[in-house]
mmCIF file of C-alpha atoms in Angstrom:
data_model
loop_
_atom_site.group_PDB
_atom_site.id
_atom_site.type_symbol
_atom_site.label_atom_id
_atom_site.label_comp_id
_atom_site.label_asym_id
_atom_site.label_seq_id
_atom_site.Cartn_x
_atom_site.Cartn_y
_atom_site.Cartn_z
ATOM 1 C CA MET A 1 88.272 73.705 119.051
ATOM 2 C CA ILE A 2 88.289 70.850 116.599
ATOM 3 C CA ASP A 3 86.729 67.553 117.598
ATOM 4 C CA SER A 4 89.278 64.962 118.603
ATOM 5 C CA VAL A 5 89.315 61.347 119.553
ATOM 6 C CA LYS A 6 89.230 60.641 123.251
ATOM 7 C CA LEU A 7 92.521 59.250 124.474
ATOM 8 C CA ASP A 8 93.501 57.751 127.795
ATOM 9 C CA GLN A 9 96.313 60.316 128.064
ATOM 10 C CA PRO A 10 97.553 63.443 126.235
ATOM 11 C CA GLY A 11 99.568 63.036 123.077
ATOM 12 C CA GLU A 12 99.593 59.794 121.164
ATOM 13 C CA GLY A 13 97.947 57.006 123.061
ATOM 14 C CA ARG A 14 95.307 54.302 123.106
ATOM 15 C CA LEU A 15 91.726 55.152 122.245
ATOM 16 C CA ALA A 16 89.478 55.014 125.283
ATOM 17 C CA HIS A 17 87.619 51.675 125.389
ATOM 18 C CA ALA A 18 89.705 50.364 122.440
ATOM 19 C CA PRO A 19 91.203 46.858 122.583
ATOM 20 C CA SER A 20 94.809 46.632 123.703
ATOM 21 C CA HIS A 21 96.055 45.790 120.211
ATOM 22 C CA HIS A 22 94.554 48.949 118.635
ATOM 23 C CA PRO A 23 97.285 51.168 117.098
ATOM 24 C CA GLY A 24 98.089 54.432 118.836
ATOM 25 C CA VAL A 25 96.234 57.509 117.644
ATOM 26 C CA PRO A 26 97.784 60.996 117.960
ATOM 27 C CA ARG A 27 95.685 63.810 119.359
ATOM 28 C CA ALA A 28 93.819 65.553 116.549
ATOM 29 C CA LYS A 29 94.974 68.994 115.423
ATOM 30 C CA VAL A 30 95.123 71.191 112.326
ATOM 31 C CA GLY A 31 98.111 71.315 109.986
ATOM 32 C CA VAL A 32 99.202 74.298 107.907
ATOM 33 C CA VAL A 33 101.498 73.449 104.989
ATOM 34 C CA VAL A 34 103.027 76.256 102.939
ATOM 35 C CA ALA A 35 104.186 75.136 99.511
ATOM 36 C CA ASN A 36 106.791 76.790 97.325
ATOM 37 C CA LEU A 37 108.028 76.037 93.819
ATOM 38 C CA GLY A 38 111.096 73.962 94.535
ATOM 39 C CA THR A 39 114.841 73.767 94.580
ATOM 40 C CA PRO A 40 117.626 71.493 93.385
ATOM 41 C CA ASP A 41 119.534 69.702 96.132
ATOM 42 C CA ALA A 42 122.848 70.934 94.715
ATOM 43 C CA THR A 43 124.249 72.742 91.679
ATOM 44 C CA ASP A 44 126.109 69.851 90.029
ATOM 45 C CA TYR A 45 124.995 68.461 86.671
ATOM 46 C CA TRP A 46 123.010 65.455 87.917
ATOM 47 C CA SER A 47 121.273 67.331 90.741
ATOM 48 C CA MET A 48 120.238 70.016 88.282
ATOM 49 C CA ARG A 49 119.149 67.432 85.711
ATOM 50 C CA ARG A 50 116.914 65.601 88.227
ATOM 51 C CA TYR A 51 115.325 68.853 89.317
ATOM 52 C CA LEU A 52 114.801 70.211 85.803
ATOM 53 C CA SER A 53 113.456 66.896 84.562
ATOM 54 C CA GLU A 54 110.826 66.843 87.310
ATOM 55 C CA PHE A 55 109.954 70.483 86.723
ATOM 56 C CA LEU A 56 109.814 70.420 82.924
ATOM 57 C CA SER A 57 107.978 67.081 82.828
ATOM 58 C CA ASP A 58 105.057 68.583 84.728
ATOM 59 C CA LYS A 59 102.084 68.861 82.368
ATOM 60 C CA ARG A 60 101.016 72.033 84.154
ATOM 61 C CA VAL A 61 104.312 73.646 83.165
ATOM 62 C CA VAL A 62 104.738 72.241 79.643
ATOM 63 C CA ASP A 63 101.544 70.699 78.337
ATOM 64 C CA TYR A 64 102.793 69.309 75.029
ATOM 65 C CA ALA A 65 102.180 65.629 74.225
ATOM 66 C CA ASN A 66 104.797 63.322 75.718
ATOM 67 C CA TRP A 67 105.723 61.799 72.372
ATOM 68 C CA LYS A 68 106.683 65.249 71.158
ATOM 69 C CA TRP A 69 108.110 66.820 74.308
ATOM 70 C CA GLN A 70 109.950 64.077 76.209
ATOM 71 C CA PRO A 71 112.484 63.157 73.476
ATOM 72 C CA LEU A 72 113.273 66.856 73.041
ATOM 73 C CA LEU A 73 113.522 67.349 76.810
ATOM 74 C CA GLN A 74 115.562 64.255 77.696
ATOM 75 C CA LEU A 75 117.852 64.108 74.660
ATOM 76 C CA ILE A 76 118.495 67.766 73.913
ATOM 77 C CA ILE A 77 117.374 70.237 76.572
ATOM 78 C CA LEU A 78 118.588 68.228 79.580
ATOM 79 C CA THR A 79 121.986 67.622 78.045
ATOM 80 C CA LYS A 80 122.753 71.363 78.092
ATOM 81 C CA ARG A 81 120.339 73.150 80.419
ATOM 82 C CA PRO A 82 121.733 71.674 83.699
ATOM 83 C CA PHE A 83 125.073 73.381 82.994
ATOM 84 C CA SER A 84 123.622 76.866 82.471
ATOM 85 C CA SER A 85 121.071 76.480 85.281
ATOM 86 C CA GLY A 86 123.751 75.148 87.614
ATOM 87 C CA LYS A 87 125.896 78.203 86.869
ATOM 88 C CA ALA A 88 122.948 80.485 87.622
ATOM 89 C CA TYR A 89 122.251 78.727 90.911
ATOM 90 C CA ARG A 90 125.916 78.793 91.925
ATOM 91 C CA SER A 91 125.929 82.579 91.544
ATOM 92 C CA ILE A 92 123.244 82.901 94.249
ATOM 93 C CA TRP A 93 123.772 79.705 96.297
ATOM 94 C CA ASN A 94 123.716 79.957 100.094
ATOM 95 C CA THR A 95 127.160 78.454 100.607
ATOM 96 C CA GLU A 96 126.979 78.705 104.389
ATOM 97 C CA LYS A 97 123.989 76.357 104.537
ATOM 98 C CA ASP A 98 124.708 74.661 101.199
ATOM 99 C CA GLU A 99 121.220 75.273 99.863
ATOM 100 C CA SER A 100 119.313 77.575 97.555
ATOM 101 C CA PRO A 101 118.084 80.940 98.846
ATOM 102 C CA LEU A 102 114.511 79.804 98.178
ATOM 103 C CA LEU A 103 114.913 76.979 100.680
ATOM 104 C CA THR A 104 116.547 79.255 103.243
ATOM 105 C CA ILE A 105 113.829 81.879 102.943
ATOM 106 C CA THR A 106 110.900 79.440 102.916
ATOM 107 C CA ARG A 107 112.239 77.845 106.091
ATOM 108 C CA ALA A 108 112.538 81.284 107.722
ATOM 109 C CA GLN A 109 108.963 82.127 106.684
ATOM 110 C CA THR A 110 107.739 78.842 108.163
ATOM 111 C CA GLU A 111 109.540 79.462 111.439
ATOM 112 C CA LYS A 112 107.938 82.881 111.788
ATOM 113 C CA LEU A 113 104.512 81.520 110.845
ATOM 114 C CA THR A 114 104.937 78.789 113.463
ATOM 115 C CA GLU A 115 105.708 81.391 116.109
ATOM 116 C CA ARG A 116 102.738 83.593 115.162
ATOM 117 C CA LEU A 117 100.226 80.757 114.888
ATOM 118 C CA LYS A 118 101.396 79.117 118.097
ATOM 119 C CA ALA A 119 100.787 82.420 119.881
ATOM 120 C CA LEU A 120 97.236 82.444 118.483
ATOM 121 C CA TYR A 121 96.263 78.770 118.693
ATOM 122 C CA GLY A 122 98.759 77.073 120.978
ATOM 123 C CA ASP A 123 99.445 73.421 120.172
ATOM 124 C CA SER A 124 96.279 73.041 118.095
ATOM 125 C CA VAL A 125 98.166 73.973 114.917
ATOM 126 C CA ASP A 126 101.242 72.380 113.374
ATOM 127 C CA VAL A 127 103.099 74.270 110.606
ATOM 128 C CA ASP A 128 105.489 72.902 107.975
ATOM 129 C CA PHE A 129 106.607 73.612 104.405
ATOM 130 C CA CYS A 130 107.097 71.592 101.236
ATOM 131 C CA MET A 131 108.357 72.034 97.693
ATOM 132 C CA ARG A 132 106.489 71.094 94.537
ATOM 133 C CA TYR A 133 109.765 69.988 92.949
ATOM 134 C CA GLY A 134 112.715 68.718 94.933
ATOM 135 C CA ASN A 135 112.833 68.413 98.715
ATOM 136 C CA PRO A 136 111.126 68.381 101.131
ATOM 137 C CA SER A 137 108.529 66.784 98.886
ATOM 138 C CA THR A 138 104.813 67.437 99.212
ATOM 139 C CA LYS A 139 104.125 63.747 99.820
ATOM 140 C CA SER A 140 106.654 63.424 102.642
ATOM 141 C CA VAL A 141 105.389 66.514 104.448
ATOM 142 C CA LEU A 142 101.697 65.625 104.186
ATOM 143 C CA ASN A 143 102.455 62.097 105.408
ATOM 144 C CA ARG A 144 104.397 63.531 108.338
ATOM 145 C CA MET A 145 101.515 65.870 109.152
ATOM 146 C CA LYS A 146 99.063 62.986 109.131
ATOM 147 C CA GLU A 147 101.285 60.908 111.393
ATOM 148 C CA LYS A 148 101.430 63.813 113.848
ATOM 149 C CA GLY A 149 97.643 63.828 114.127
ATOM 150 C CA CYS A 150 96.658 66.540 111.658
ATOM 151 C CA GLU A 151 93.173 65.448 110.651
ATOM 152 C CA ARG A 152 92.588 68.769 108.901
ATOM 153 C CA ILE A 153 95.157 70.544 106.756
ATOM 154 C CA VAL A 154 95.290 74.013 105.214
ATOM 155 C CA PHE A 155 97.450 73.663 102.101
ATOM 156 C CA PHE A 156 98.871 77.053 101.172
ATOM 157 C CA PRO A 157 100.717 77.500 97.831
ATOM 158 C CA LEU A 158 102.747 80.683 98.277
ATOM 159 C CA TYR A 159 101.626 82.268 95.013
ATOM 160 C CA PRO A 160 99.613 85.493 95.431
ATOM 161 C CA GLN A 161 98.204 85.214 91.901
ATOM 162 C CA TYR A 162 96.588 81.959 90.791
ATOM 163 C CA GLY A 163 98.350 80.246 87.908
ATOM 164 C CA SER A 164 97.951 76.801 86.419
ATOM 165 C CA PRO A 165 101.751 76.199 86.363
ATOM 166 C CA THR A 166 102.086 77.315 90.008
ATOM 167 C CA THR A 167 99.045 77.132 92.291
ATOM 168 C CA ALA A 168 97.293 74.361 90.375
ATOM 169 C CA THR A 169 100.289 72.055 90.135
ATOM 170 C CA ALA A 170 101.033 72.485 93.846
ATOM 171 C CA ASN A 171 97.453 71.490 94.639
ATOM 172 C CA ASP A 172 97.643 68.578 92.183
ATOM 173 C CA GLU A 173 100.648 67.189 94.026
ATOM 174 C CA ALA A 174 98.859 67.480 97.364
ATOM 175 C CA PHE A 175 95.866 65.586 96.006
ATOM 176 C CA ARG A 176 98.147 62.886 94.589
ATOM 177 C CA ALA A 177 99.605 62.423 98.058
ATOM 178 C CA LEU A 178 96.110 62.074 99.524
ATOM 179 C CA MET A 179 95.317 59.346 96.991
ATOM 180 C CA LYS A 180 97.876 57.078 98.690
ATOM 181 C CA MET A 181 96.549 57.520 102.235
ATOM 182 C CA LYS A 182 94.304 54.983 103.967
ATOM 183 C CA TRP A 183 92.907 57.716 106.186
ATOM 184 C CA GLN A 184 92.839 61.045 104.388
ATOM 185 C CA PRO A 185 92.805 64.285 106.348
ATOM 186 C CA SER A 186 90.296 66.927 105.339
ATOM 187 C CA ILE A 187 92.087 69.549 103.274
ATOM 188 C CA ARG A 188 91.524 73.154 102.273
ATOM 189 C CA THR A 189 93.524 74.776 99.513
ATOM 190 C CA VAL A 190 94.152 78.495 99.827
ATOM 191 C CA PRO A 191 92.847 80.621 96.939
ATOM 192 C CA ALA A 192 94.743 83.489 95.317
ATOM 193 C CA TYR A 193 95.393 86.340 97.735
ATOM 194 C CA PHE A 194 96.690 89.008 95.340
ATOM 195 C CA ASP A 195 94.010 91.457 96.484
ATOM 196 C CA GLN A 196 94.390 90.769 100.209
ATOM 197 C CA PRO A 197 94.764 94.304 101.681
ATOM 198 C CA SER A 198 97.578 93.341 104.056
ATOM 199 C CA TYR A 199 99.529 91.716 101.192
ATOM 200 C CA ILE A 200 99.184 94.832 99.038
ATOM 201 C CA GLN A 201 100.238 97.001 101.965
ATOM 202 C CA ALA A 202 103.314 94.833 102.549
ATOM 203 C CA LEU A 203 104.261 95.277 98.875
ATOM 204 C CA ALA A 204 103.786 99.035 99.189
ATOM 205 C CA ASN A 205 105.873 99.093 102.370
ATOM 206 C CA SER A 206 108.708 97.272 100.612
ATOM 207 C CA VAL A 207 108.738 99.885 97.846
ATOM 208 C CA THR A 208 108.641 102.764 100.313
ATOM 209 C CA ASP A 209 111.475 101.273 102.355
ATOM 210 C CA VAL A 210 113.775 101.073 99.311
ATOM 211 C CA TYR A 211 112.778 104.459 97.895
ATOM 212 C CA ARG A 212 113.521 106.065 101.259
ATOM 213 C CA GLN A 213 117.138 104.878 101.004
ATOM 214 C CA LEU A 214 117.724 106.153 97.464
ATOM 215 C CA GLU A 215 119.386 109.485 96.724
ATOM 216 C CA THR A 216 117.177 110.093 93.678
ATOM 217 C CA ARG A 217 113.657 108.840 93.040
ATOM 218 C CA PRO A 218 113.282 106.308 90.181
ATOM 219 C CA THR A 219 111.269 107.629 87.259
ATOM 220 C CA LYS A 220 109.671 104.223 86.729
ATOM 221 C CA LEU A 221 108.710 101.268 88.936
ATOM 222 C CA VAL A 222 108.515 97.996 86.996
ATOM 223 C CA ALA A 223 106.437 95.172 88.484
ATOM 224 C CA SER A 224 107.901 92.075 86.827
ATOM 225 C CA TYR A 225 105.896 88.851 86.985
ATOM 226 C CA HIS A 226 106.815 85.380 85.793
ATOM 227 C CA GLY A 227 105.456 84.983 82.279
ATOM 228 C CA VAL A 228 103.053 82.421 80.833
ATOM 229 C CA PRO A 229 102.175 81.579 77.237
ATOM 230 C CA GLU A 230 99.425 83.842 75.892
ATOM 231 C CA ARG A 231 97.474 80.673 75.134
ATOM 232 C CA TYR A 232 96.974 80.123 78.907
ATOM 233 C CA LEU A 233 95.173 83.457 79.173
ATOM 234 C CA LEU A 234 92.947 82.633 76.207
ATOM 235 C CA GLU A 235 92.135 79.231 77.730
ATOM 236 C CA GLY A 236 90.883 80.778 80.963
ATOM 237 C CA ASP A 237 93.886 80.980 83.295
ATOM 238 C CA PRO A 238 93.310 84.158 85.400
ATOM 239 C CA TYR A 239 97.004 84.737 86.168
ATOM 240 C CA HIS A 240 97.629 87.562 83.688
ATOM 241 C CA CYS A 241 94.552 89.493 84.827
ATOM 242 C CA GLN A 242 95.412 89.035 88.507
ATOM 243 C CA CYS A 243 98.932 90.330 87.865
ATOM 244 C CA GLN A 244 97.539 93.445 86.208
ATOM 245 C CA LYS A 245 95.195 94.026 89.137
ATOM 246 C CA THR A 246 98.034 93.514 91.625
ATOM 247 C CA THR A 247 99.991 96.297 89.942
ATOM 248 C CA ARG A 248 96.970 98.605 90.006
ATOM 249 C CA LEU A 249 96.260 97.949 93.676
ATOM 250 C CA LEU A 250 99.930 98.472 94.522
ATOM 251 C CA ARG A 251 100.053 101.726 92.568
ATOM 252 C CA GLU A 252 96.948 102.976 94.357
ATOM 253 C CA ALA A 253 98.361 102.010 97.750
ATOM 254 C CA LEU A 254 101.544 103.938 96.950
ATOM 255 C CA GLY A 255 99.663 106.935 95.583
ATOM 256 C CA PHE A 256 101.686 106.779 92.345
ATOM 257 C CA GLY A 257 100.409 107.987 88.980
ATOM 258 C CA LYS A 258 99.660 105.556 86.148
ATOM 259 C CA GLU A 259 102.756 106.695 84.279
ATOM 260 C CA GLU A 260 105.029 105.760 87.195
ATOM 261 C CA VAL A 261 104.344 102.005 87.318
ATOM 262 C CA ASP A 262 104.574 99.414 84.538
ATOM 263 C CA THR A 263 103.747 95.703 84.395
ATOM 264 C CA ALA A 264 106.057 93.305 82.565
ATOM 265 C CA PHE A 265 106.696 89.555 82.386
ATOM 266 C CA GLN A 266 109.951 87.626 82.581
ATOM 267 C CA SER A 267 111.325 84.078 82.158
ATOM 268 C CA GLN A 268 109.963 83.285 78.716
ATOM 269 C CA PHE A 269 110.724 79.773 77.476
ATOM 270 C CA GLY A 270 110.014 78.024 74.195
ATOM 271 C CA PRO A 271 108.704 79.156 70.805
ATOM 272 C CA GLU A 272 105.131 80.150 71.765
ATOM 273 C CA LYS A 273 103.929 83.727 72.070
ATOM 274 C CA TRP A 274 103.956 84.757 75.744
ATOM 275 C CA VAL A 275 102.124 87.528 77.546
ATOM 276 C CA GLY A 276 104.116 90.735 77.490
ATOM 277 C CA PRO A 277 105.866 93.006 77.440
ATOM 278 C CA ALA A 278 108.986 90.948 78.158
ATOM 279 C CA THR A 279 110.823 92.501 81.105
ATOM 280 C CA VAL A 280 114.293 92.129 79.610
ATOM 281 C CA GLU A 281 113.209 94.061 76.516
ATOM 282 C CA HIS A 282 110.970 96.508 78.354
ATOM 283 C CA VAL A 283 113.695 97.823 80.665
ATOM 284 C CA ALA A 284 115.974 98.394 77.667
ATOM 285 C CA SER A 285 113.188 100.328 75.985
ATOM 286 C CA LEU A 286 112.735 102.438 79.115
ATOM 287 C CA ALA A 287 116.434 103.315 79.115
ATOM 288 C CA ARG A 288 116.267 104.363 75.468
ATOM 289 C CA GLN A 289 113.225 106.535 76.308
ATOM 290 C CA GLY A 290 115.286 108.438 78.867
ATOM 291 C CA HIS A 291 114.458 106.613 82.093
ATOM 292 C CA LYS A 292 117.943 106.477 83.557
ATOM 293 C CA HIS A 293 116.878 105.327 87.028
ATOM 294 C CA ILE A 294 114.290 102.582 87.437
ATOM 295 C CA ALA A 295 113.236 100.318 90.285
ATOM 296 C CA ILE A 296 112.026 96.769 89.759
ATOM 297 C CA MET A 297 110.200 94.259 91.926
ATOM 298 C CA SER A 298 108.558 90.820 91.595
ATOM 299 C CA PRO A 299 105.115 90.758 93.242
ATOM 300 C CA ALA A 300 104.390 87.194 92.047
ATOM 301 C CA PHE A 301 107.261 85.686 94.042
ATOM 302 C CA SER A 302 106.832 85.269 97.790
ATOM 303 C CA SER A 303 110.547 84.499 98.161
ATOM 304 C CA ASP A 304 113.660 85.595 96.346
ATOM 305 C CA CYS A 305 114.918 82.846 94.068
ATOM 306 C CA VAL A 306 116.912 82.273 90.895
ATOM 307 C CA GLU A 307 114.358 84.229 88.832
ATOM 308 C CA THR A 308 114.897 87.323 90.974
ATOM 309 C CA LEU A 309 118.424 87.063 92.347
ATOM 310 C CA GLU A 310 119.984 85.906 89.073
ATOM 311 C CA GLU A 311 117.605 86.778 86.234
ATOM 312 C CA ILE A 312 116.509 90.220 87.424
ATOM 313 C CA LYS A 313 119.639 91.351 89.248
ATOM 314 C CA GLU A 314 121.949 90.133 86.487
ATOM 315 C CA GLU A 315 120.351 89.525 83.050
ATOM 316 C CA ILE A 316 117.613 92.165 83.228
ATOM 317 C CA HIS A 317 119.924 94.606 85.008
ATOM 318 C CA ASP A 318 122.537 94.185 82.260
ATOM 319 C CA SER A 319 119.914 94.756 79.554
ATOM 320 C CA PHE A 320 118.915 98.070 81.147
ATOM 321 C CA MET A 321 122.469 99.275 81.621
ATOM 322 C CA ALA A 322 123.541 98.265 78.087
ATOM 323 C CA ALA A 323 120.699 100.382 76.663
ATOM 324 C CA GLY A 324 121.902 103.497 78.483
ATOM 325 C CA GLY A 325 120.416 103.121 81.953
ATOM 326 C CA GLU A 326 122.370 104.476 84.898
ATOM 327 C CA THR A 327 120.774 103.291 88.146
ATOM 328 C CA PHE A 328 118.910 100.007 88.602
ATOM 329 C CA SER A 329 117.301 99.497 92.020
ATOM 330 C CA TYR A 330 116.044 96.036 92.889
ATOM 331 C CA ILE A 331 113.272 95.787 95.503
ATOM 332 C CA PRO A 332 113.549 92.380 97.219
ATOM 333 C CA CYS A 333 110.623 89.992 97.463
ATOM 334 C CA LEU A 334 108.646 90.131 100.682
ATOM 335 C CA ASN A 335 110.487 87.066 102.014
ATOM 336 C CA ASP A 336 110.195 86.896 105.823
ATOM 337 C CA ARG A 337 109.401 90.566 106.418
ATOM 338 C CA ASP A 338 107.160 90.923 109.443
ATOM 339 C CA ASP A 339 104.416 92.647 107.452
ATOM 340 C CA HIS A 340 104.495 89.804 104.909
ATOM 341 C CA ILE A 341 104.220 87.181 107.638
ATOM 342 C CA ALA A 342 101.306 89.145 109.128
ATOM 343 C CA ALA A 343 99.606 89.129 105.711
ATOM 344 C CA LEU A 344 100.076 85.357 105.391
ATOM 345 C CA VAL A 345 98.655 84.888 108.890
ATOM 346 C CA ASP A 346 95.589 86.905 107.828
ATOM 347 C CA VAL A 347 95.068 84.502 104.918
ATOM 348 C CA ILE A 348 95.587 81.434 107.097
ATOM 349 C CA ASN A 349 93.221 82.709 109.795
ATOM 350 C CA ASN A 350 90.509 83.075 107.189
ATOM 351 C CA GLU A 351 91.006 79.475 106.040
ATOM 352 C CA LEU A 352 90.995 78.181 109.631
ATOM 353 C CA SER A 353 87.528 79.636 110.133
ATOM 354 C CA GLY A 354 85.132 76.957 111.335
ATOM 355 C CA TRP A 355 87.988 74.602 112.208
ATOM 356 C CA LEU A 356 89.366 76.597 115.117
ATOM 357 C CA PRO A 357 87.853 79.418 117.187
ATOM 358 C CA LYS A 358 88.806 82.922 116.100
ATOM 359 C CA PRO A 359 91.873 84.147 118.007
#
C-alpha cells in the first residue's frame, strides 16, 4: 500500500499534530487517467472551429513554423474545414447523449476500468479520463485527481502504438498541467502496448467474432492505421514500425497467411509524402485485383471515432465499391469489449507495480 499522511479521521481531514489552521489533506491514493484524442463539444461551425484550431495548432500534429502555418490555418483552412468536418461528425453523432461516439465510448471504457480496478485495489485507486483536445481537458482532470488525494498518477494515452502526434502530445499536455501545480503528484506515463499479448489477442478475437457471422470469408483483411508523414519515420518516430509489427502479431495470432493481411494508412493531410499505401487507394486496387470481399479494421484506434465510423465506413467503403468490390466488412475498434478492458487492466497493473501490492 502506498504511504499516506496520517489523518485524524478517514477521508479528507486535518493532519495529525498539525495546527488548527492547516488546510485539509485528502487521504493519499493512486490515480489512473486514460487519455484519448479529443472531441468537439458540438457539430456547429464555431464548435468545430475551436476544436480544429486547437488540434491543428499543436506542433506535434503540424510542426511547420507559425509564421507559415497559422495564417494558412486561420484564414483559409478554418474558414472551410469546420463545415465539412461538422458534416462528418453529424453523420455519426450520438444524438441521444448529444456527444461524439468517441466521448461515449471512452466514458464506457473508464466505467469498466473503474469497476475492474476497484475489485482489485478497493478505494486505493481513482480512475478518470481526459481528452487531449476539447473536454474534459487534461488540465481539469489532473487537477481534480490531485484535489482528491492522488499523489501518484498513471497517465495512460490510449494509443497502442507510440506516435509523436498522439502519445507524445498527450504526455506533453499532462506535463504542462503539472507545471502549474504547487504540489505535483508523481506521474508515470504508459509506454506503447502494441505487442502486449492480451491486446493482440483481443484484436484477434474481434476479427474472429466478425468472420464467424459472415456468410463468405473475406479474401483480404486490411489493417488500416492513421497515417503520418514519411518524414516522421525518417526522423525517428517508431509509429510506422510498430504498426507493421502489430499487423504481423495479429496475423500470427489468427493463423492467417501473409497474403491474407495487408497494412495500409489513412487520413492523409497536406502536401507532404506520407507513409503508405493509402487505404482509400489500396482498397480500390484490391477490388480491381479481384478481391470482391474484404474486411477492414483499425488497430491503432482504441475507440471508434470519426476516422473509423465516417472515413472508413463511408469514404473508404465507397472507394472499394466504386472499383468493383462487392462486400465490405468493417470490424469495429475494441471499444469497451471485455477482452479489451482486460488487456488495458494488464497494462495498468504493470505500471502500478511498486506503488500498490500485486492483486
